[in-house]
Coordinates of C-alpha atoms and ligand atoms in Angstrom, one line a residue:
M1 CA 142.4 116.4 70.9
N2 CA 146.1 116.5 71.9
R3 CA 148.9 116.7 69.4
L4 CA 152.0 114.5 69.7
N5 CA 154.7 116.4 71.5
Q6 CA 157.8 115.9 73.7
K7 CA 155.9 115.9 77.0
L8 CA 153.5 113.2 75.9
L9 CA 156.2 110.8 74.7
S10 CA 156.3 108.7 77.9
D11 CA 152.5 108.2 77.7
L12 CA 152.6 106.5 74.3
P13 CA 151.7 102.7 74.0
K14 CA 154.7 100.6 74.9
D15 CA 155.0 98.9 71.5
I16 CA 155.9 102.2 69.8
L17 CA 159.6 102.7 69.4
L18 CA 160.8 106.0 71.0
P19 CA 164.0 108.0 70.7
A20 CA 166.5 106.4 72.9
Y21 CA 168.7 109.5 73.4
D22 CA 168.2 112.7 75.3
R23 CA 166.6 115.0 72.7
T24 CA 167.0 118.0 75.0
Q25 CA 170.8 117.8 74.6
L26 CA 170.8 117.1 70.9
K27 CA 172.6 119.6 68.7
A28 CA 172.1 120.1 64.9
G29 CA 174.8 118.8 62.5
I30 CA 172.6 118.5 59.4
V31 CA 170.5 121.0 57.5
H32 CA 168.1 119.3 55.1
L33 CA 166.5 121.1 52.2
G34 CA 163.1 119.8 51.1
I35 CA 161.7 118.1 54.2
G36 CA 159.0 116.1 52.6
A37 CA 157.7 112.6 53.4
F38 CA 160.6 110.9 51.7
H39 CA 163.3 112.6 53.9
R40 CA 161.3 111.8 57.0
A41 CA 161.0 108.1 56.1
H42 CA 164.6 107.7 54.8
Q43 CA 167.6 109.9 55.7
A44 CA 166.0 111.0 59.0
F45 CA 165.2 107.3 59.8
Y46 CA 168.9 106.3 59.3
T47 CA 170.1 109.3 61.3
E48 CA 167.6 108.4 64.0
A49 CA 169.1 104.9 64.1
V50 CA 172.6 106.4 64.6
L51 CA 171.4 108.7 67.4
N52 CA 169.6 105.8 69.1
K53 CA 172.8 103.6 69.0
F54 CA 175.6 106.0 69.3
G55 CA 174.3 109.5 70.1
G56 CA 176.3 112.4 68.6
D57 CA 175.5 115.9 67.4
W58 CA 173.6 114.9 64.3
G59 CA 170.2 116.5 64.8
I60 CA 168.5 117.8 61.7
I61 CA 167.2 121.3 60.9
G62 CA 164.6 120.6 58.2
C63 CA 163.7 123.2 55.7
S64 CA 160.9 123.7 53.2
L65 CA 161.7 125.9 50.2
R66 CA 158.1 126.5 49.3
S67 CA 155.1 126.0 51.6
A68 CA 154.9 126.2 55.4
S69 CA 152.8 123.1 55.7
V70 CA 155.5 120.7 57.1
R71 CA 156.7 123.4 59.5
D72 CA 153.1 123.8 60.7
Q73 CA 152.8 120.0 61.1
L74 CA 156.1 119.5 63.0
V75 CA 156.9 122.6 65.1
P76 CA 153.8 122.3 67.3
Q77 CA 154.9 118.7 67.9
D78 CA 158.5 119.7 68.9
G79 CA 159.7 118.2 65.6
L80 CA 158.4 114.7 66.5
Y81 CA 156.5 112.5 64.1
T82 CA 155.5 108.9 63.7
L83 CA 157.0 106.7 61.0
V84 CA 154.5 103.9 60.1
E85 CA 156.0 100.9 58.3
R86 CA 153.2 99.0 56.5
S87 CA 153.0 95.7 54.8
G88 CA 150.8 92.6 54.6
E89 CA 152.5 91.5 57.8
G90 CA 151.2 94.5 59.8
E91 CA 152.3 97.8 61.0
K92 CA 155.3 99.0 63.0
L93 CA 155.3 102.5 64.6
Q94 CA 158.3 104.5 65.5
I95 CA 158.6 108.0 66.8
I96 CA 161.5 109.9 65.1
G97 CA 163.1 112.6 67.2
A98 CA 166.0 113.6 64.9
V99 CA 164.3 116.7 63.5
L100 CA 165.0 119.6 65.8
D101 CA 163.4 122.5 63.9
T102 CA 161.8 123.3 60.6
L103 CA 162.4 126.5 58.7
V104 CA 160.5 127.9 55.7
G105 CA 163.0 129.4 53.2
P106 CA 160.7 132.1 51.7
E107 CA 159.7 133.4 55.2
N108 CA 163.2 134.3 56.1
P109 CA 165.9 133.4 53.6
A110 CA 168.7 135.0 55.5
A111 CA 167.9 132.9 58.6
L112 CA 168.2 129.8 56.6
V113 CA 171.5 130.9 55.0
A114 CA 172.8 131.7 58.4
Q115 CA 171.8 128.3 59.7
M116 CA 173.5 126.6 56.8
A117 CA 176.6 128.6 57.4
A118 CA 176.8 127.8 61.1
D119 CA 180.0 125.9 62.2
N120 CA 178.1 123.1 63.8
V121 CA 176.5 122.2 60.4
K122 CA 178.6 119.6 58.6
I123 CA 176.2 118.4 56.0
V124 CA 173.5 120.0 53.9
S125 CA 171.4 117.2 52.4
L126 CA 168.7 117.6 49.7
T127 CA 165.5 116.0 48.5
I128 CA 164.2 118.7 46.2
T129 CA 162.9 116.5 43.4
E130 CA 164.4 116.4 39.9
K131 CA 163.2 119.9 38.9
G132 CA 164.8 121.5 42.0
Y133 CA 168.2 121.2 40.4
C134 CA 167.3 123.9 37.8
H135 CA 169.3 122.1 35.3
D136 CA 168.8 121.1 31.7
P137 CA 168.2 117.3 32.1
A138 CA 169.7 116.6 28.6
T139 CA 173.1 118.4 29.3
G140 CA 173.3 118.7 33.0
N141 CA 174.1 122.4 32.7
L142 CA 172.6 125.0 35.0
N143 CA 169.5 126.5 33.3
E144 CA 170.4 130.1 33.4
A145 CA 167.0 131.1 32.0
H146 CA 165.2 129.5 35.0
P147 CA 163.3 132.3 36.8
D148 CA 164.6 131.2 40.2
I149 CA 168.2 131.2 39.0
I150 CA 167.8 134.7 37.4
H151 CA 166.4 135.9 40.7
D152 CA 169.1 134.3 42.9
L153 CA 172.0 135.6 40.8
Q154 CA 170.7 139.1 41.4
H155 CA 169.7 138.6 45.0
L156 CA 172.0 136.2 46.7
D157 CA 171.1 137.7 50.0
K158 CA 167.6 136.3 49.7
P159 CA 167.7 133.2 47.5
V160 CA 164.7 131.1 46.5
S161 CA 166.3 128.0 44.8
A162 CA 168.2 125.3 46.6
I163 CA 171.2 126.1 44.4
G164 CA 171.1 129.8 45.4
F165 CA 170.9 128.8 49.1
L166 CA 173.8 126.4 48.8
V167 CA 176.0 129.0 47.1
A168 CA 175.0 131.8 49.5
A169 CA 175.9 129.6 52.5
L170 CA 179.1 128.4 51.0
K171 CA 180.1 132.0 50.2
Q172 CA 179.6 133.0 53.8
R173 CA 181.7 130.0 54.9
C174 CA 184.4 131.0 52.4
D175 CA 184.4 134.7 53.4
N176 CA 184.6 133.8 57.1
Q177 CA 187.3 131.2 56.5
Q178 CA 185.2 128.4 57.9
K179 CA 185.2 124.8 56.8
A180 CA 182.9 123.9 53.9
F181 CA 180.1 121.4 54.2
T182 CA 179.2 118.2 52.3
A183 CA 176.2 118.8 50.0
L184 CA 174.4 115.5 49.9
S185 CA 171.9 115.0 47.1
C186 CA 169.3 112.4 47.8
D187 CA 167.2 112.7 44.7
N188 CA 166.5 110.1 42.0
L189 CA 168.9 111.5 39.4
P190 CA 171.8 109.6 37.9
N191 CA 175.1 110.9 39.2
N192 CA 173.1 113.1 41.6
G193 CA 176.2 114.4 43.4
E194 CA 177.9 115.3 40.1
V195 CA 174.8 117.1 38.8
L196 CA 174.6 119.1 42.0
E197 CA 178.3 120.0 42.0
K198 CA 178.0 121.1 38.4
V199 CA 175.1 123.5 38.9
V200 CA 176.5 124.8 42.2
V201 CA 179.9 125.5 40.7
Q202 CA 178.4 127.0 37.5
F203 CA 176.2 129.3 39.6
A204 CA 179.2 130.3 41.9
Q205 CA 181.3 131.0 38.8
K206 CA 178.8 133.8 38.0
I207 CA 179.2 135.3 41.4
S208 CA 183.0 135.0 41.7
P209 CA 185.6 132.6 40.1
V210 CA 187.5 132.6 43.5
L211 CA 184.4 131.3 45.2
A212 CA 183.8 128.6 42.6
D213 CA 187.4 127.4 43.0
W214 CA 187.1 127.4 46.8
I215 CA 183.9 125.3 46.5
K216 CA 185.6 122.8 44.2
A217 CA 188.5 122.5 46.6
N218 CA 186.6 122.4 49.9
A219 CA 183.0 121.2 49.6
T220 CA 182.2 117.7 48.5
F221 CA 179.1 116.4 46.6
P222 CA 178.8 112.6 47.1
C223 CA 176.5 110.6 44.9
T224 CA 173.8 108.5 46.6
M225 CA 171.3 105.9 45.7
I226 CA 168.2 106.2 47.8
D227 CA 165.3 103.7 48.0
R228 CA 162.1 103.4 49.9
I229 CA 158.6 103.6 48.7
V230 CA 156.9 106.5 50.6
P231 CA 153.4 107.5 49.4
A232 CA 152.1 111.0 50.2
T233 CA 150.4 111.0 53.6
T234 CA 146.6 111.3 53.5
D235 CA 144.2 112.5 56.0
A236 CA 142.8 108.9 56.3
D237 CA 146.3 107.8 57.4
R238 CA 146.4 110.5 60.1
Q239 CA 143.0 109.5 61.3
D240 CA 143.9 105.8 61.3
I241 CA 146.7 106.2 63.8
E242 CA 145.0 108.7 66.2
A243 CA 143.7 105.8 68.2
R244 CA 146.9 103.8 68.0
L245 CA 148.9 106.7 69.4
G246 CA 146.5 107.5 72.2
A247 CA 146.4 106.1 75.7
N248 CA 143.5 105.6 78.2
G249 CA 140.8 105.8 75.5
E250 CA 142.0 109.2 74.3
S251 CA 143.2 109.8 70.8
L252 CA 146.4 111.6 69.8
R253 CA 146.8 113.6 66.6
D254 CA 150.1 113.5 64.6
E255 CA 150.0 115.9 61.6
G256 CA 153.5 115.0 60.6
M257 CA 153.2 111.2 60.3
V258 CA 154.6 109.4 57.3
V259 CA 153.7 105.9 56.0
C260 CA 156.3 103.8 54.2
E261 CA 157.2 100.2 53.3
P262 CA 159.4 98.1 55.5
F263 CA 162.2 98.0 52.9
S264 CA 164.8 100.7 52.7
Q265 CA 168.2 101.0 51.1
W266 CA 170.8 103.8 51.0
V267 CA 174.1 103.6 49.1
V268 CA 176.3 106.6 49.6
E269 CA 179.6 107.6 48.1
D270 CA 182.0 108.0 51.1
K271 CA 183.3 111.5 50.3
F272 CA 182.5 113.8 53.2
A273 CA 184.2 117.2 53.7
N274 CA 183.4 117.7 57.3
G275 CA 182.5 114.4 59.1
R276 CA 179.3 112.3 59.0
P277 CA 177.1 110.1 61.1
E278 CA 178.1 106.4 61.2
W279 CA 175.2 105.5 58.8
E280 CA 177.1 102.3 57.7
K281 CA 176.5 100.9 61.2
V282 CA 172.8 101.1 60.8
G283 CA 172.3 99.6 57.4
A284 CA 173.5 102.1 54.9
L285 CA 176.2 101.1 52.4
L286 CA 179.1 103.6 52.2
V287 CA 181.1 102.8 49.0
D288 CA 183.6 104.3 46.6
D289 CA 181.2 104.1 43.6
V290 CA 177.4 104.2 43.7
H291 CA 176.8 104.3 39.9
V292 CA 176.2 100.7 39.5
F293 CA 173.6 100.6 42.3
E294 CA 172.0 103.8 41.1
K295 CA 171.6 102.5 37.5
I296 CA 170.0 99.3 38.7
K297 CA 167.6 101.1 40.9
L298 CA 166.6 103.9 38.5
R299 CA 166.1 101.6 35.6
L300 CA 164.4 98.6 37.3
L301 CA 162.4 100.3 40.0
N302 CA 161.8 103.8 38.8
G303 CA 161.5 102.9 35.1
A304 CA 158.9 100.2 35.9
H305 CA 157.2 102.6 38.3
S306 CA 156.7 105.3 35.7
T307 CA 155.6 102.8 33.0
M308 CA 153.0 101.4 35.5
A309 CA 152.0 104.9 36.6
Y310 CA 150.9 106.1 33.1
T311 CA 149.5 102.8 31.8
G312 CA 147.8 102.1 35.2
Y313 CA 146.3 105.6 35.6
L314 CA 144.9 105.4 32.0
S315 CA 143.5 101.9 32.7
G316 CA 141.6 103.3 35.7
F317 CA 143.8 102.1 38.6
E318 CA 144.3 104.5 41.5
Y319 CA 147.1 102.5 43.2
I320 CA 150.2 100.6 42.1
S321 CA 149.1 97.6 44.0
E322 CA 145.9 97.4 42.0
V323 CA 148.0 97.5 38.8
M324 CA 150.0 94.6 40.1
E325 CA 146.8 92.6 40.6
Q326 CA 146.4 92.4 36.9
P327 CA 148.3 89.4 35.4
A328 CA 148.9 91.2 32.1
F329 CA 150.7 94.1 34.0
V330 CA 152.7 91.6 36.0
N331 CA 153.9 90.0 32.7
L332 CA 154.6 93.4 31.3
V333 CA 156.8 94.4 34.3
K334 CA 158.6 91.0 34.2
T335 CA 159.4 91.3 30.6
Y336 CA 160.5 94.9 31.0
M337 CA 162.8 93.8 33.8
A338 CA 164.1 90.8 32.0
R339 CA 164.8 92.1 28.5
E340 CA 164.6 95.9 28.3
A341 CA 165.9 97.6 31.5
G342 CA 167.4 94.2 32.6
E343 CA 169.6 94.0 29.5
T344 CA 171.3 97.3 30.2
V345 CA 172.4 96.7 33.8
V346 CA 175.2 94.6 35.2
A347 CA 175.0 93.6 38.8
P348 CA 178.0 94.0 41.1
A349 CA 179.6 90.8 42.4
G350 CA 177.5 89.1 45.0
F351 CA 174.3 91.0 44.1
D352 CA 171.5 88.5 43.2
I353 CA 169.7 90.6 40.5
E354 CA 167.0 88.0 39.9
A355 CA 166.1 88.0 43.6
Y356 CA 166.1 91.9 43.5
K357 CA 163.6 91.9 40.6
Q358 CA 161.4 89.5 42.4
Q359 CA 161.6 91.6 45.5
L360 CA 160.7 94.7 43.5
R361 CA 157.5 93.0 42.2
E362 CA 156.6 92.1 45.7
R363 CA 157.2 95.6 46.9
F364 CA 155.0 97.0 44.1
S365 CA 152.3 94.5 45.2
N366 CA 152.2 95.8 48.8
K367 CA 148.5 96.4 49.3
A368 CA 149.0 98.1 52.7
L369 CA 150.6 101.0 50.8
K370 CA 148.3 103.3 49.0
H371 CA 150.8 104.5 46.4
R372 CA 148.9 106.5 43.8
T373 CA 149.6 106.1 40.1
W374 CA 148.9 109.8 39.8
Q375 CA 151.7 110.7 42.4
I376 CA 154.3 108.8 40.4
A377 CA 153.0 110.2 37.1
M378 CA 154.0 113.7 38.3
D379 CA 156.9 115.5 36.6
G380 CA 157.4 112.9 33.8
S381 CA 159.4 115.4 31.7
Q382 CA 162.0 115.4 34.5
K383 CA 161.9 111.7 35.1
L384 CA 161.7 110.0 31.8
P385 CA 165.2 110.9 30.6
Q386 CA 166.9 108.8 33.3
R387 CA 164.2 106.3 33.8
L388 CA 163.4 105.3 30.2
L389 CA 165.3 107.3 27.6
E390 CA 168.9 106.4 28.7
T391 CA 168.0 102.8 28.6
L392 CA 166.3 103.3 25.2
R393 CA 169.5 104.8 23.8
E394 CA 171.6 101.9 25.0
Q395 CA 169.1 99.4 23.6
L396 CA 169.0 101.1 20.3
A397 CA 172.8 101.2 20.1
G398 CA 173.1 97.5 20.9
N399 CA 170.1 96.5 18.9
G400 CA 168.2 95.3 22.0
H401 CA 164.5 95.1 22.7
I402 CA 162.7 98.5 23.0
D403 CA 159.1 97.5 22.8
I404 CA 158.1 98.2 26.4
L405 CA 160.2 101.4 26.6
C406 CA 158.3 102.7 23.6
L407 CA 155.0 101.6 25.2
G408 CA 156.0 103.6 28.3
V409 CA 156.8 106.7 26.2
A410 CA 153.5 106.3 24.3
A411 CA 151.5 106.0 27.6
W412 CA 153.2 109.2 28.8
I413 CA 152.2 111.1 25.7
R414 CA 148.7 109.7 26.0
Y415 CA 148.7 110.9 29.7
V416 CA 150.1 114.4 29.1
S417 CA 147.5 115.0 26.4
G418 CA 145.4 115.8 29.5
V419 CA 142.2 113.9 28.7
D420 CA 141.6 110.4 29.8
E421 CA 139.8 107.5 28.0
K422 CA 136.4 108.6 29.3
G423 CA 137.0 112.2 28.1
A424 CA 137.6 113.5 31.6
P425 CA 140.5 115.9 32.3
I426 CA 143.7 114.6 33.7
E427 CA 145.4 116.9 36.2
V428 CA 148.9 116.8 34.7
S429 CA 151.5 118.1 37.2
D430 CA 154.7 118.8 35.3
P431 CA 156.8 121.9 34.7
L432 CA 156.3 121.4 31.0
A433 CA 152.6 120.5 31.2
K434 CA 151.5 123.4 29.0
E435 CA 154.1 122.8 26.3
L436 CA 153.2 119.1 26.2
R437 CA 149.5 119.7 26.1
A438 CA 150.0 122.2 23.2
A439 CA 152.0 119.6 21.3
C440 CA 149.2 117.1 21.7
D441 CA 146.4 119.5 21.0
A442 CA 148.0 120.6 17.7
N443 CA 147.9 117.0 16.5
Q444 CA 144.5 115.8 17.8
G445 CA 143.4 112.5 16.1
N446 CA 146.9 112.1 14.7
P447 CA 149.1 109.8 16.9
A448 CA 152.1 110.0 14.6
G449 CA 151.9 113.8 14.7
M450 CA 151.7 113.7 18.5
V451 CA 154.7 111.5 18.8
S452 CA 156.8 113.7 16.5
A453 CA 155.7 116.9 18.3
V454 CA 156.4 115.6 21.8
V455 CA 159.7 113.8 20.9
G456 CA 160.7 117.0 19.2
I457 CA 161.0 118.6 22.6
Q458 CA 164.8 118.5 23.0
K459 CA 164.8 119.5 26.7
V460 CA 163.4 116.0 27.3
F461 CA 164.4 113.9 24.3
G462 CA 167.7 115.5 23.3
A463 CA 168.3 116.1 19.6
D464 CA 168.9 112.4 18.7
L465 CA 165.8 110.4 19.5
I466 CA 163.6 112.1 16.9
N467 CA 165.8 110.5 14.2
E468 CA 165.5 107.0 15.6
T469 CA 163.0 105.5 13.1
K470 CA 162.4 102.3 15.0
F471 CA 161.7 104.2 18.2
I472 CA 159.4 106.6 16.5
A473 CA 157.5 103.9 14.6
T474 CA 157.0 101.6 17.6
T475 CA 155.9 104.4 19.9
T476 CA 153.5 105.6 17.2
E477 CA 152.1 102.0 16.9
W478 CA 151.4 101.9 20.6
L479 CA 149.8 105.3 20.7
E480 CA 147.5 104.4 17.8
R481 CA 146.5 101.2 19.6
F482 CA 145.9 103.1 22.9
Y483 CA 143.5 105.5 21.0
A484 CA 141.8 102.7 19.1
K485 CA 141.4 100.1 21.8
G486 CA 142.2 101.7 25.1
V487 CA 145.4 101.1 27.2
L488 CA 144.1 98.2 29.3
A489 CA 142.9 96.2 26.4
S490 CA 146.1 96.8 24.4
I491 CA 148.2 95.5 27.3
Q492 CA 145.9 92.6 28.0
E493 CA 146.1 91.4 24.4
T494 CA 149.9 91.6 24.3
F495 CA 151.1 90.4 27.7
Ligands
LIG1 C1 158.6 107.0 42.4 C2 159.6 107.1 43.5 O1 157.3 109.0 42.7 C3 158.1 108.4 41.9 O2 158.4 108.8 40.9 O3 159.0 106.3 41.4 O4 159.4 108.1 44.4 C4 159.9 105.8 44.2 O5 158.8 105.4 45.0 C5 161.2 105.8 45.0 O6 162.2 106.2 44.2 C6 161.4 104.5 45.6 O7 162.7 104.5 46.2

């Protein structure tokens, strides 16, 4: 079976949107670190829209910092892939042409640094997930004990971490008296640009204070709020569209395809060191301050997502849309949005927050998207601080409702114990999985002990939350109920 590629573009069915610009003339202006499904459905989608409308030298060099799988999907297809938007209303297919090449960091780190240091590159964007920042989530400081950081400080000529790559490339640009680039964080972290700047500057400081000063003065690190629900692509998805892409009865294989919802949003702080595509002309919002948007999104969307992921998984639901078919879960999510997360966010003028909440619930209910609870449950130790714990602190300080926030933390503890309600193992994917499991194992049959041991992990909970008696008591009550009655029954009898 043929693979999608440049030569076959003109044979594709006519209802599929194709690049409207001449790809053979396209030059790279962006290097993207972490070219997973999210980047391909989000930033690359916006850049594609700019190229389609206005052209320009904003092609993307994608990069994987770990495995070669995306490169192996995209390079044989000349970088092309299908973006499939799915909802109850049907399916829309678009071929994205913005990705020119894909590099694999570990195969040739120097080549990636050279690419990032090239004059034509104006922006280095990142989707490396929360843990890729190698920071301590509670303080935002660079984690100097992180093995990748230890490595990169000693071997800046062959970095492994995104932070090492950024500093190595900025150092070359500084040494060669070139312009700096904009480092554009597109991960779900509060103040993501500031977090990135802090770890990059702290790392650079260890290499040379002159370099650190040059970076502060020349590079920029805008904050962004990114939003689009993009489940991991499955083989069933790839098989599904083979026939759709083919012509004359022949199927066409696309290994790099990505499925997403129709909705997407991008709010970007307009602070670029070296030019940028006109993303504001294709739907992005370029603003002076993204914090208010980011807080609304992280707390309402991601906070609800994580809560549904742990409770839903433990209740036996594979997908978020199945969780949303349960009236008790819908009530839980509504209450969470109304009085817990909802009480801590203030909408900007003209922003209809009630409509936004309603729209979120509709997005969660999209049955055409197979968004696994297990996928969202990953890396909870890196996600909970900004999704639930910051909200919790504000609610505790203002004497607001915390019941569902505690329920979310209890469900997470139940989940990271590593054994489900039927006694089957849970595959917990989290950098702290071992530590969390040990804290639970040491307190088997003792929910109060489990809560104290897990909340005692300061990397996640800081030093303060262990002393919040109302939080500890409510979380313990939920965990006791979960063990006594099961998660689904506990939620059904309450909501
Ligand atoms: C999800 C997010 O996997 C997760 O943790 O909560 O990826 C979520 O789908 C996106 O942030 C939506 O914009």
